[in-house]
Amino acid sequence: MSVKTDLTETKFNELEAYMETIPVKKGELIRVLHKAQGIFGYLPEEVQKYVAKKMNVSTAKVFGVVSFYSYFTMKPKGEHDIAICLGTACYVRGAEKILDAIKRETGIEVGETSADGKFSITGLRCVGACGLAPVVMVNDKVYGRLTADMIKGIIDNYR
Amino acid sequence: MANYNTHVLVCGGTGCISAESDLIIENIEKQLVEEGMADSVQVLKTGCFGFCEKGPIVKILPDNTFYVQVTPDDATELVKEHIVKGRKVERLLFTDPETKEKVSDSKNMDFYKKQLRIALRNCGIIDPDKIEDYIARDGYSALGKVLTEMTQDELIDIMKASGLRGRGGGGFPTGLKWNFAKGYASDQKYVICNADEGDPGAFMDRSILEGDPHSIVEAMAINGYAIGATIGKVYIRAEYPLAIKRLEKAIDDAREYGLLGEDIMGTGFNFDIDLTYGAGAFVCGEETALIHSMEGERGEPTTKPPFPAESGYWGKPTNVNNVETFANVPVIILKGADWFASIGSEKSKGTKVFALAGKINNVGLIEVPMGTTLREVIYDIGGGIKDGKKFKSVQTGGPSGGCLTAKDLDTPIDYDNLIAKGSMMGSGGMIVMDEDDCMVSVAKFYLQFTEEESCGKCTPCRVGTKRLSELLELITEGKGEMKHLDELKHLSRVIKDTALCGLGQTAPNPVLSTMEAFADEYLAHIKDGKCPAGQCKNLLEYKVLEDKCIGCTACARVCPVNCISGEVKKLHVIDQSACIKCGACMDKCKFDAIIKQ
Ligand SMILES: Cc1cc2nc3c(=O)[nH]c(=O)nc-3n(C[C@H](O)[C@H](O)[C@H](O)COP(=O)(O)O)c2cc1C
Ligand code: FES
């Protein structure tokens, strides 16, 4: 497992310190979860339980919120997250073929992480670069005007 | 202060930053230092110019030269040639696709000629991170005018008279909505800016926030004065990091200048703004769901009434408006209701911003007066269909909207006309499709979207959208039957009538509108087992043409599953049982020897 996904005490301390800066806890659950995901990279059960206790709400409520919003994830992402735009403009300009190529290259589906922890695929909606459609982001780098045959070369950069 | 005589504006919108516009700025600045001109030339990172197709854009003032598709490597030449020697860099100018002539001034480009930029007035012109730039263009003078010269009712009357309607999709008259919120007495009221922008092919709200964040801050404060609220909240998608950063800076700067906070401009009026992040749920764009999400709950909608104006955030009177709606407010105050009402069509005043995308030459962000026809937008501004293909349809209104066809091209765009044609204005996504797009698949695309985004609270939406998308899946797989068409229609009607919120009520629109306009295409899938657009994988076959194949082996080498065999200079053959129909071979073949049928 990469360092990013370890549930270290330092990380829990960082989260606690953040929560202490919020004077009124009521209504701030989503804000706290954003921070927690930023710190841990994902929101596993332990983190959800911790947040519930500190925010003085039930774990069920925290789970209810985490599972409702697609931005929150309960699985760790890969070392390199391949985020593909599945917005309408990208769809019309062939995002499906690009996605097929990415799946073929990595052997995983959208929302999954490869067994070696190297890659994950995330589906996004309109990243605001429709002029470059179809668009893929690996980590934070944007690749635009893609064709399926360019995918192998891009992914090879990160192997 | 340095005395700049030349200004270099570089687009810093999300699209252009993706194409390394940050590095362009860096390189231009470096070169300016080298030439000893850093004190006379100012480099500005602006918001989106709108012409995303040809980004990154660099514009040089005072002569208004508009450079397109600039790369970081071009920076040196731009400085040496244009700025030092005063010679235009011809190869980076825009070429008019019809006359083939170079156009250097953006005012002469067809893309801009028919546009009227009100909501986007500052985008691509000012540096969004500098409050001084906004103030220099009359920023915050509308707020000053309102606070010192107008009563709440006078202000609301102006909004009513302007005819401004909500740009978030519903098209509700803004002045009227403000009046409702003002009418309810309470110890605390709220102003909410809806920056959740859920339509998955639209980016106008983001561009306004990235390019002109102060206009939203100012408008929210004006709204606060109108209804008697002292707290403003922006509900913004966490997926918009740049917009968040710029808006946060704008709020901080406004506070520092005394334009937010206590006793604004010494008038005794208090107002402040903070942000709440969305977490990726389309339904949270619906105002009641949005409010629940802001309260830290699951973003499920509730029935209206009560409307937020009566009982909104924490049960208090709340006014919710969309980003683009707000962006219009300061201009209306400064230029007057009559001016605004003179623009547009009879019942839809002002302009509308559209995110023009898909199979069109000039993808980008445009703003046109209401009443402009689809033809003007697609052909004059959009430059027509890509690669000389045939126009098939334009989708407006996102997942709640519908598909318009060639016969609707001369329809003037406004709220009522689009609804009459079976679509809707929505928030401004406009996706153009050509002959290669399968309309059954498009309907399926939207239904899969709503199925995934249904919050699950009401059954018609949760189960209904799933069933609709399953039926569409069957048809695109070639397993469709005639009775499925009746089922689609019947189910659509039931969902429309019984779903709890706007998401469900409008979810069947993409199905109904494509079934109506492209009935023959549905029939072709079901009766002939064919996809006329050649998109549905199960219904097509790739084939090598005997008389055209010269045996170059290119197709066999590119095939990801090695299902093409053949020797050099001999006919190649595709093994249909192994083919995954990715189309790579057809794209690769230089001799048009591979067809799909
Ligand atoms: C499913 C659904 C999604 C919506 N998404 C958005 C959105 O992303 N942005 C927005 O401003 N309004 C959205 N709306 C409309 C809002 O409910 C609300 O009408 C709007 O924010 C009011 O602002 P306006 O009057 O300025 O348009 C959505 C409505 C529904 C039913
Ligand atoms: S739809 Fe992919 S960037 Fe807009």
Tab-separated table of N, CA and C in Angstrom, chain B residues 2-58:
chain	number	residue	atom	x	y	z
B	2	ALA	N	4.269	51.003	-12.743
B	2	ALA	CA	4.816	50.926	-14.092
B	2	ALA	C	3.807	51.501	-15.082
B	3	ASN	N	4.310	52.049	-16.164
B	3	ASN	CA	3.440	52.647	-17.153
B	3	ASN	C	3.353	51.731	-18.369
B	4	TYR	N	2.356	50.881	-18.357
B	4	TYR	CA	2.275	49.885	-19.419
B	4	TYR	C	1.666	50.483	-20.687
B	5	ASN	N	2.281	50.229	-21.822
B	5	ASN	CA	1.647	50.658	-23.061
B	5	ASN	C	1.107	49.476	-23.864
B	6	THR	N	1.507	48.296	-23.479
B	6	THR	CA	1.005	47.111	-24.171
B	6	THR	C	0.527	46.102	-23.126
B	7	HIS	N	-0.586	45.447	-23.451
B	7	HIS	CA	-1.095	44.423	-22.547
B	7	HIS	C	-1.226	43.108	-23.293
B	8	VAL	N	-0.700	42.069	-22.689
B	8	VAL	CA	-0.837	40.740	-23.275
B	8	VAL	C	-1.822	39.962	-22.407
B	9	LEU	N	-2.952	39.589	-23.002
B	9	LEU	CA	-3.961	38.841	-22.248
B	9	LEU	C	-3.872	37.368	-22.627
B	10	VAL	N	-3.665	36.536	-21.634
B	10	VAL	CA	-3.566	35.106	-21.905
B	10	VAL	C	-4.720	34.413	-21.192
B	11	CYS	N	-5.411	33.532	-21.915
B	11	CYS	CA	-6.573	32.882	-21.317
B	11	CYS	C	-6.155	31.950	-20.185
B	12	GLY	N	-6.777	32.143	-19.027
B	12	GLY	CA	-6.497	31.290	-17.873
B	12	GLY	C	-7.721	30.492	-17.473
B	13	GLY	N	-8.574	30.176	-18.454
B	13	GLY	CA	-9.730	29.315	-18.166
B	13	GLY	C	-9.276	27.866	-18.085
B	14	THR	N	-10.145	27.017	-17.559
B	14	THR	CA	-9.753	25.620	-17.356
B	14	THR	C	-9.280	24.951	-18.651
B	15	GLY	N	-9.995	25.198	-19.745
B	15	GLY	CA	-9.627	24.558	-21.011
B	15	GLY	C	-8.236	24.956	-21.456
B	16	CYS	N	-7.936	26.252	-21.426
B	16	CYS	CA	-6.631	26.720	-21.910
B	16	CYS	C	-5.513	26.364	-20.934
B	17	ILE	N	-5.814	26.357	-19.641
B	17	ILE	CA	-4.781	25.947	-18.688
B	17	ILE	C	-4.414	24.485	-18.934
B	18	SER	N	-5.424	23.679	-19.308
B	18	SER	CA	-5.149	22.282	-19.641
B	18	SER	C	-4.176	22.197	-20.804
B	19	ALA	N	-4.174	23.216	-21.649
B	19	ALA	CA	-3.265	23.223	-22.789
B	19	ALA	C	-2.067	24.124	-22.490
B	20	GLU	N	-1.674	24.152	-21.256
B	20	GLU	CA	-0.432	24.785	-20.810
B	20	GLU	C	-0.366	26.298	-20.947
B	21	SER	N	-1.494	27.001	-20.752
B	21	SER	CA	-1.409	28.450	-20.887
B	21	SER	C	-0.572	29.084	-19.764
B	22	ASP	N	-0.473	28.409	-18.623
B	22	ASP	CA	0.393	28.909	-17.555
B	22	ASP	C	1.840	29.041	-18.012
B	23	LEU	N	2.260	28.034	-18.764
B	23	LEU	CA	3.633	28.025	-19.248
B	23	LEU	C	3.837	29.108	-20.320
B	24	ILE	N	2.795	29.384	-21.084
B	24	ILE	CA	2.882	30.455	-22.079
B	24	ILE	C	3.169	31.771	-21.374
B	25	ILE	N	2.429	32.013	-20.294
B	25	ILE	CA	2.627	33.260	-19.539
B	25	ILE	C	4.061	33.347	-19.020
B	26	GLU	N	4.490	32.231	-18.438
B	26	GLU	CA	5.840	32.198	-17.882
B	26	GLU	C	6.879	32.526	-18.962
B	27	ASN	N	6.727	31.875	-20.109
B	27	ASN	CA	7.703	32.094	-21.182
B	27	ASN	C	7.649	33.509	-21.734
B	28	ILE	N	6.449	34.072	-21.844
B	28	ILE	CA	6.348	35.449	-22.348
B	28	ILE	C	7.029	36.388	-21.362
B	29	GLU	N	6.762	36.184	-20.080
B	29	GLU	CA	7.364	37.060	-19.075
B	29	GLU	C	8.887	36.965	-19.092
B	30	LYS	N	9.383	35.732	-19.251
B	30	LYS	CA	10.835	35.541	-19.301
B	30	LYS	C	11.437	36.315	-20.470
B	31	GLN	N	10.783	36.172	-21.622
B	31	GLN	CA	11.300	36.818	-22.821
B	31	GLN	C	11.238	38.342	-22.686
B	32	LEU	N	10.198	38.847	-22.026
B	32	LEU	CA	10.077	40.290	-21.841
B	32	LEU	C	11.220	40.822	-20.983
B	33	VAL	N	11.569	40.053	-19.966
B	33	VAL	CA	12.690	40.457	-19.118
B	33	VAL	C	13.957	40.507	-19.959
B	34	GLU	N	14.114	39.487	-20.784
B	34	GLU	CA	15.297	39.417	-21.632
B	34	GLU	C	15.402	40.620	-22.574
B	35	GLU	N	14.221	41.058	-23.058
B	35	GLU	CA	14.219	42.190	-23.987
B	35	GLU	C	14.235	43.526	-23.238
B	36	GLY	N	14.234	43.465	-21.913
B	36	GLY	CA	14.214	44.696	-21.124
B	36	GLY	C	12.884	45.435	-21.225
B	37	MET	N	11.772	44.694	-21.457
B	37	MET	CA	10.492	45.367	-21.649
B	37	MET	C	9.477	45.055	-20.553
B	38	ALA	N	9.950	44.441	-19.494
B	38	ALA	CA	9.014	43.999	-18.456
B	38	ALA	C	8.248	45.159	-17.831
B	39	ASP	N	8.801	46.389	-17.921
B	39	ASP	CA	8.110	47.520	-17.308
B	39	ASP	C	7.073	48.163	-18.210
B	40	SER	N	7.154	47.885	-19.492
B	40	SER	CA	6.200	48.546	-20.382
B	40	SER	C	5.124	47.598	-20.905
B	41	VAL	N	5.320	46.311	-20.691
B	41	VAL	CA	4.325	45.348	-21.163
B	41	VAL	C	3.762	44.578	-19.976
B	42	GLN	N	2.452	44.572	-19.883
B	42	GLN	CA	1.842	43.845	-18.780
B	42	GLN	C	1.217	42.542	-19.290
B	43	VAL	N	1.527	41.453	-18.613
B	43	VAL	CA	0.943	40.172	-18.992
B	43	VAL	C	-0.169	39.839	-17.999
B	44	LEU	N	-1.372	39.588	-18.513
B	44	LEU	CA	-2.515	39.315	-17.648
B	44	LEU	C	-3.057	37.924	-17.908
B	45	LYS	N	-3.389	37.258	-16.831
B	45	LYS	CA	-4.070	35.976	-16.986
B	45	LYS	C	-5.560	36.236	-16.809
B	46	THR	N	-6.323	36.087	-17.867
B	46	THR	CA	-7.740	36.436	-17.802
B	46	THR	C	-8.602	35.192	-17.695
B	47	GLY	N	-9.905	35.419	-17.642
B	47	GLY	CA	-10.852	34.302	-17.716
B	47	GLY	C	-11.044	33.903	-19.165
B	48	CYS	N	-11.974	32.979	-19.375
B	48	CYS	CA	-12.188	32.367	-20.685
B	48	CYS	C	-12.630	33.364	-21.755
B	49	PHE	N	-11.987	33.332	-22.926
B	49	PHE	CA	-12.383	34.154	-24.066
B	49	PHE	C	-13.581	33.544	-24.789
B	50	GLY	N	-13.846	32.304	-24.514
B	50	GLY	CA	-14.978	31.636	-25.139
B	50	GLY	C	-14.632	30.801	-26.353
B	51	PHE	N	-13.533	31.145	-27.029
B	51	PHE	CA	-13.224	30.447	-28.276
B	51	PHE	C	-12.346	29.229	-27.970
B	52	CYS	N	-12.890	28.316	-27.162
B	52	CYS	CA	-12.106	27.202	-26.625
B	52	CYS	C	-11.552	26.280	-27.707
B	53	GLU	N	-12.270	26.195	-28.830
B	53	GLU	CA	-11.841	25.299	-29.902
B	53	GLU	C	-10.406	25.606	-30.319
B	54	LYS	N	-10.092	26.892	-30.347
B	54	LYS	CA	-8.789	27.295	-30.874
B	54	LYS	C	-7.835	27.717	-29.759
B	55	GLY	N	-8.113	27.290	-28.537
B	55	GLY	CA	-7.249	27.671	-27.427
B	55	GLY	C	-5.910	26.989	-27.493
B	56	PRO	N	-4.937	27.416	-26.719
B	56	PRO	CA	-4.958	28.625	-25.901
B	56	PRO	C	-4.943	29.916	-26.733
B	57	ILE	N	-5.663	30.903	-26.211
B	57	ILE	CA	-5.802	32.191	-26.875
B	57	ILE	C	-4.873	33.204	-26.198
B	58	VAL	N	-4.220	34.020	-27.025
B	58	VAL	CA	-3.442	35.141	-26.503
B	58	VAL	C	-3.887	36.377	-27.269
